[in-house]
């Protein structure tokens, strides 16, 4: 798959088969992630890969409670309603969750890890896998309990929780708004 094709065919996938993702493939995704640029070439990323369904269920439950207690501004009432459903799994039963954390919580921690995350999601698409950034997990993963669940020290900053799996089907493209552009030139 060439780059343009990967950029245009990557979708947020929310339904997966039960098939696990081979560790060799997960390692290739992580290898793509670490090719991202980073400020002052810090390469501050740390990867936690969670494949244990019980651990994923625990994180989903804790994250839902955390979002409901402190809803982010961008979360709508429809989303909150969804999170109140005890059966709703924020990870959509994906076989793997990769959380990219920054080992340094400095000014560029979020940018560095986000660039790595996009590489990882494009690489997943090129491998025929589905992925989705799960923002609902972010705030709880940033708590002391969340960091403990990830096996990272308190000084790390979890940034990008990305689920990965074999898609049940590819969702249709979400239409893009036309870009707003101001040209400043001669
Ligand atoms: C920072 C961020 C947080 C997101 N959080 C969630 C989430 O918690 N749950 C979810 O189902 N999708 C989540 N998404 C996926 C977006 O909803 C999705 O990317 C968007 O609808 C566009 O669809 P596309 O990725 O297929 O183009 C998130 C995406 C980003 C970038």
CSV table of C-alpha atoms and ligand atoms in Angstrom, one decimal:
chain,number,residue,atom,x,y,z
A,1,UNK,CA,0.0,0.0,0.0
A,2,UNK,CA,1.4,3.4,-0.9
A,3,UNK,CA,1.4,6.3,1.5
A,4,UNK,CA,-1.6,8.2,-0.1
A,5,UNK,CA,-3.6,5.0,-0.1
A,6,UNK,CA,-2.9,4.4,3.6
A,7,UNK,CA,-3.7,8.0,4.5
A,8,UNK,CA,-7.0,7.9,2.6
A,9,UNK,CA,-8.1,4.4,3.6
A,10,UNK,CA,-7.3,4.5,7.3
A,11,UNK,CA,-10.5,4.5,9.3
A,12,UNK,CA,-11.4,4.5,13.0
A,13,UNK,CA,-12.3,0.8,13.3
A,14,UNK,CA,-14.7,-0.2,16.1
A,15,UNK,CA,-15.5,-3.8,15.4
A,16,UNK,CA,-13.0,-6.6,15.4
A,17,UNK,CA,-12.8,-10.4,14.9
A,18,UNK,CA,-11.6,-12.5,17.8
A,19,UNK,CA,-8.3,-13.2,16.0
A,20,UNK,CA,-5.3,-11.9,18.0
A,21,UNK,CA,-2.7,-9.8,16.3
A,22,UNK,CA,0.7,-11.5,16.0
A,23,UNK,CA,3.4,-10.1,18.2
A,24,UNK,CA,5.7,-9.8,15.1
A,25,UNK,CA,3.1,-7.5,13.5
A,26,UNK,CA,2.6,-5.4,16.7
A,27,UNK,CA,6.4,-5.0,16.7
A,28,UNK,CA,6.3,-3.8,13.1
A,29,UNK,CA,3.7,-1.2,14.1
A,30,UNK,CA,5.8,0.0,17.0
A,31,UNK,CA,8.8,0.2,14.7
A,32,UNK,CA,6.8,2.4,12.3
A,33,UNK,CA,5.8,4.5,15.3
A,34,UNK,CA,9.3,5.2,16.4
A,35,UNK,CA,10.2,6.5,12.9
A,36,UNK,CA,8.2,9.7,13.8
A,37,UNK,CA,10.0,13.0,14.2
A,38,UNK,CA,10.4,14.2,17.8
A,39,UNK,CA,11.3,17.6,19.3
A,40,UNK,CA,15.1,17.9,19.8
A,41,UNK,CA,15.2,14.2,18.7
A,42,UNK,CA,14.2,13.1,22.2
A,43,UNK,CA,12.4,10.0,21.0
A,44,UNK,CA,10.6,10.0,24.4
A,45,UNK,CA,8.0,7.2,23.7
A,46,UNK,CA,7.3,4.2,25.8
A,47,UNK,CA,4.9,1.5,24.6
A,48,UNK,CA,2.6,-0.6,26.8
A,49,UNK,CA,0.9,-3.4,24.9
A,50,UNK,CA,-2.1,-4.9,26.7
A,51,UNK,CA,-3.6,-8.1,25.3
A,52,UNK,CA,-5.1,-9.5,28.5
A,53,UNK,CA,-8.9,-9.2,28.1
A,54,UNK,CA,-9.5,-8.9,31.8
A,55,UNK,CA,-7.0,-6.0,32.1
A,56,UNK,CA,-8.7,-4.3,29.1
A,57,UNK,CA,-12.1,-4.7,30.8
A,58,UNK,CA,-10.8,-3.2,34.1
A,59,UNK,CA,-9.3,-0.2,32.2
A,60,UNK,CA,-12.5,0.3,30.3
A,61,UNK,CA,-14.6,0.2,33.5
A,62,UNK,CA,-12.3,2.6,35.3
A,63,UNK,CA,-12.1,4.9,32.3
A,64,UNK,CA,-15.8,5.2,31.9
A,65,UNK,CA,-16.3,6.0,35.6
A,66,UNK,CA,-13.5,8.7,35.4
A,67,UNK,CA,-15.0,10.3,32.2
A,68,UNK,CA,-18.5,10.4,33.8
A,69,UNK,CA,-17.1,12.0,36.9
A,70,UNK,CA,-15.1,14.6,35.0
A,71,UNK,CA,-16.5,14.9,31.5
A,72,UNK,CA,-14.1,16.5,29.0
A,73,UNK,CA,-15.7,19.6,27.3
A,74,UNK,CA,-15.8,17.9,23.8
A,75,UNK,CA,-17.9,14.9,25.1
A,76,UNK,CA,-21.6,15.1,24.1
A,77,UNK,CA,-24.6,13.9,26.2
A,78,UNK,CA,-24.9,11.1,23.7
A,79,UNK,CA,-21.4,9.9,24.4
A,80,UNK,CA,-22.1,10.2,28.2
A,81,UNK,CA,-25.2,8.1,27.8
A,82,UNK,CA,-23.1,5.5,26.0
A,83,UNK,CA,-20.6,5.4,28.8
A,84,UNK,CA,-23.3,4.8,31.4
A,85,UNK,CA,-24.1,1.4,29.8
A,86,UNK,CA,-22.3,-1.2,31.9
A,87,UNK,CA,-22.0,-3.4,28.8
A,88,UNK,CA,-20.2,-0.8,26.7
A,89,UNK,CA,-16.5,-1.6,26.2
A,90,UNK,CA,-14.6,1.6,25.3
A,91,UNK,CA,-12.1,-0.7,23.5
A,92,UNK,CA,-14.8,-2.4,21.4
A,93,UNK,CA,-13.4,-5.9,22.3
A,94,UNK,CA,-10.2,-5.2,20.4
A,95,UNK,CA,-7.5,-7.9,21.0
A,96,UNK,CA,-4.8,-5.4,21.7
A,97,UNK,CA,-4.4,-1.9,23.2
A,98,UNK,CA,-1.1,0.0,22.6
A,99,UNK,CA,-0.6,3.0,24.8
A,100,UNK,CA,2.1,5.4,23.8
A,101,UNK,CA,3.4,7.3,26.8
A,102,UNK,CA,6.1,10.0,27.0
A,103,UNK,CA,9.0,9.3,29.4
A,104,UNK,CA,9.4,13.1,29.8
A,105,UNK,CA,6.3,15.2,30.5
A,106,UNK,CA,7.8,18.3,28.8
A,107,UNK,CA,6.3,20.9,26.4
A,108,UNK,CA,6.4,18.5,23.4
A,109,UNK,CA,5.3,15.2,25.1
A,110,UNK,CA,1.9,15.2,23.4
A,111,UNK,CA,3.1,16.2,20.0
A,112,UNK,CA,5.9,13.6,20.0
A,113,UNK,CA,3.6,10.7,21.0
A,114,UNK,CA,0.8,11.9,18.7
A,115,UNK,CA,3.1,11.8,15.7
A,116,UNK,CA,4.2,8.3,16.7
A,117,UNK,CA,0.5,7.3,17.1
A,118,UNK,CA,-0.4,8.4,13.5
A,119,UNK,CA,2.5,6.5,12.1
A,120,UNK,CA,1.3,3.4,14.1
A,121,UNK,CA,-2.3,3.8,12.8
A,122,UNK,CA,-1.1,4.2,9.2
A,123,UNK,CA,1.2,1.2,9.5
A,124,UNK,CA,-1.8,-0.8,10.9
A,125,UNK,CA,-3.9,0.1,7.9
A,126,UNK,CA,-1.1,-0.9,5.5
A,127,UNK,CA,-1.0,-4.3,7.4
A,128,UNK,CA,-4.8,-4.7,6.8
A,129,UNK,CA,-5.5,-4.1,10.5
A,130,UNK,CA,-8.0,-1.7,12.0
A,131,UNK,CA,-7.1,0.8,14.7
A,132,UNK,CA,-8.7,3.6,16.7
A,133,UNK,CA,-7.4,6.2,19.2
A,134,UNK,CA,-9.5,5.8,22.4
A,135,UNK,CA,-9.6,9.2,24.0
A,136,UNK,CA,-12.1,8.0,26.6
A,137,UNK,CA,-9.2,6.1,28.2
A,138,UNK,CA,-6.8,9.0,28.3
A,139,UNK,CA,-7.7,10.8,31.5
A,140,UNK,CA,-7.9,7.7,33.7
A,141,UNK,CA,-4.6,6.3,32.3
A,142,UNK,CA,-3.0,9.6,33.4
A,143,UNK,CA,-4.0,9.0,37.0
A,144,UNK,CA,-1.7,7.2,39.5
A,145,UNK,CA,-3.9,4.0,39.2
A,146,UNK,CA,-3.9,4.3,35.4
A,147,UNK,CA,-0.1,4.6,35.3
A,148,UNK,CA,0.2,1.6,37.6
A,149,UNK,CA,-2.1,-0.4,35.3
A,150,UNK,CA,0.3,0.5,32.4
A,151,UNK,CA,3.4,-0.4,34.4
A,152,UNK,CA,4.9,3.1,33.9
A,153,UNK,CA,6.4,5.3,36.6
A,154,UNK,CA,4.5,8.3,37.9
A,155,UNK,CA,6.7,10.7,35.9
A,156,UNK,CA,5.6,9.3,32.5
A,157,UNK,CA,2.7,10.8,30.6
A,158,UNK,CA,0.3,8.4,28.8
A,159,UNK,CA,-0.8,10.2,25.6
A,160,UNK,CA,-2.1,7.8,23.0
A,161,UNK,CA,-4.3,4.7,23.7
A,162,UNK,CA,-4.7,3.0,20.3
A,163,UNK,CA,-6.7,-0.2,19.9
A,164,UNK,CA,-5.6,-2.6,17.1
A,165,UNK,CA,-7.2,-5.7,15.6
A,166,UNK,CA,-8.4,-7.5,12.6
A,167,UNK,CA,-11.5,-5.5,11.4
A,168,UNK,CA,-14.8,-7.2,11.0
A,169,UNK,CA,-15.5,-4.8,8.2
A,170,UNK,CA,-14.1,-1.4,7.1
A,171,UNK,CA,-16.4,1.5,8.0
A,172,UNK,CA,-17.2,4.0,5.3
A,173,UNK,CA,-15.1,7.2,5.1
A,174,UNK,CA,-16.2,10.0,7.3
A,175,UNK,CA,-16.6,13.1,5.1
A,176,UNK,CA,-14.0,15.9,5.7
A,177,UNK,CA,-14.9,19.5,5.9
A,178,UNK,CA,-13.1,21.5,3.2
A,179,UNK,CA,-9.9,23.0,4.6
A,180,UNK,CA,-10.0,26.7,5.5
A,181,UNK,CA,-6.9,28.2,3.9
A,182,UNK,CA,-5.5,31.7,3.8
A,183,UNK,CA,-2.7,32.1,1.3
A,184,UNK,CA,-0.2,34.8,2.2
A,185,UNK,CA,2.0,35.3,-0.7
A,186,UNK,CA,3.1,37.8,-3.3
B,1,LIG,C1,-7.7,12.3,20.1
B,1,LIG,C2,-8.8,11.3,19.6
B,1,LIG,C3,-9.6,10.7,20.5
B,1,LIG,C4,-10.5,9.8,20.0
B,1,LIG,N1,-11.3,9.1,20.9
B,1,LIG,C5,-12.2,8.2,20.5
B,1,LIG,C6,-12.9,7.4,21.5
B,1,LIG,O1,-12.7,7.5,22.7
B,1,LIG,N2,-13.7,6.5,21.0
B,1,LIG,C7,-14.0,6.3,19.7
B,1,LIG,O2,-14.8,5.4,19.3
B,1,LIG,N3,-13.3,7.0,18.7
B,1,LIG,C8,-12.4,7.9,19.1
B,1,LIG,N4,-11.6,8.6,18.2
B,1,LIG,C9,-11.8,8.4,16.7
B,1,LIG,C10,-12.6,9.5,16.0
B,1,LIG,O3,-13.9,9.5,16.4
B,1,LIG,C11,-12.4,9.3,14.5
B,1,LIG,O4,-11.1,9.4,14.2
B,1,LIG,C12,-13.2,10.3,13.7
B,1,LIG,O5,-14.6,10.1,13.9
B,1,LIG,C13,-12.9,10.3,12.2
B,1,LIG,O6,-13.1,9.1,11.7
B,1,LIG,P1,-11.9,8.3,10.9
B,1,LIG,O7,-10.8,8.2,11.8
B,1,LIG,O8,-12.5,7.0,10.4
B,1,LIG,O9,-11.5,9.2,9.7
B,1,LIG,C14,-10.7,9.5,18.6
B,1,LIG,C15,-9.8,10.2,17.7
B,1,LIG,C16,-8.8,11.0,18.2
B,1,LIG,C17,-7.9,11.7,17.2
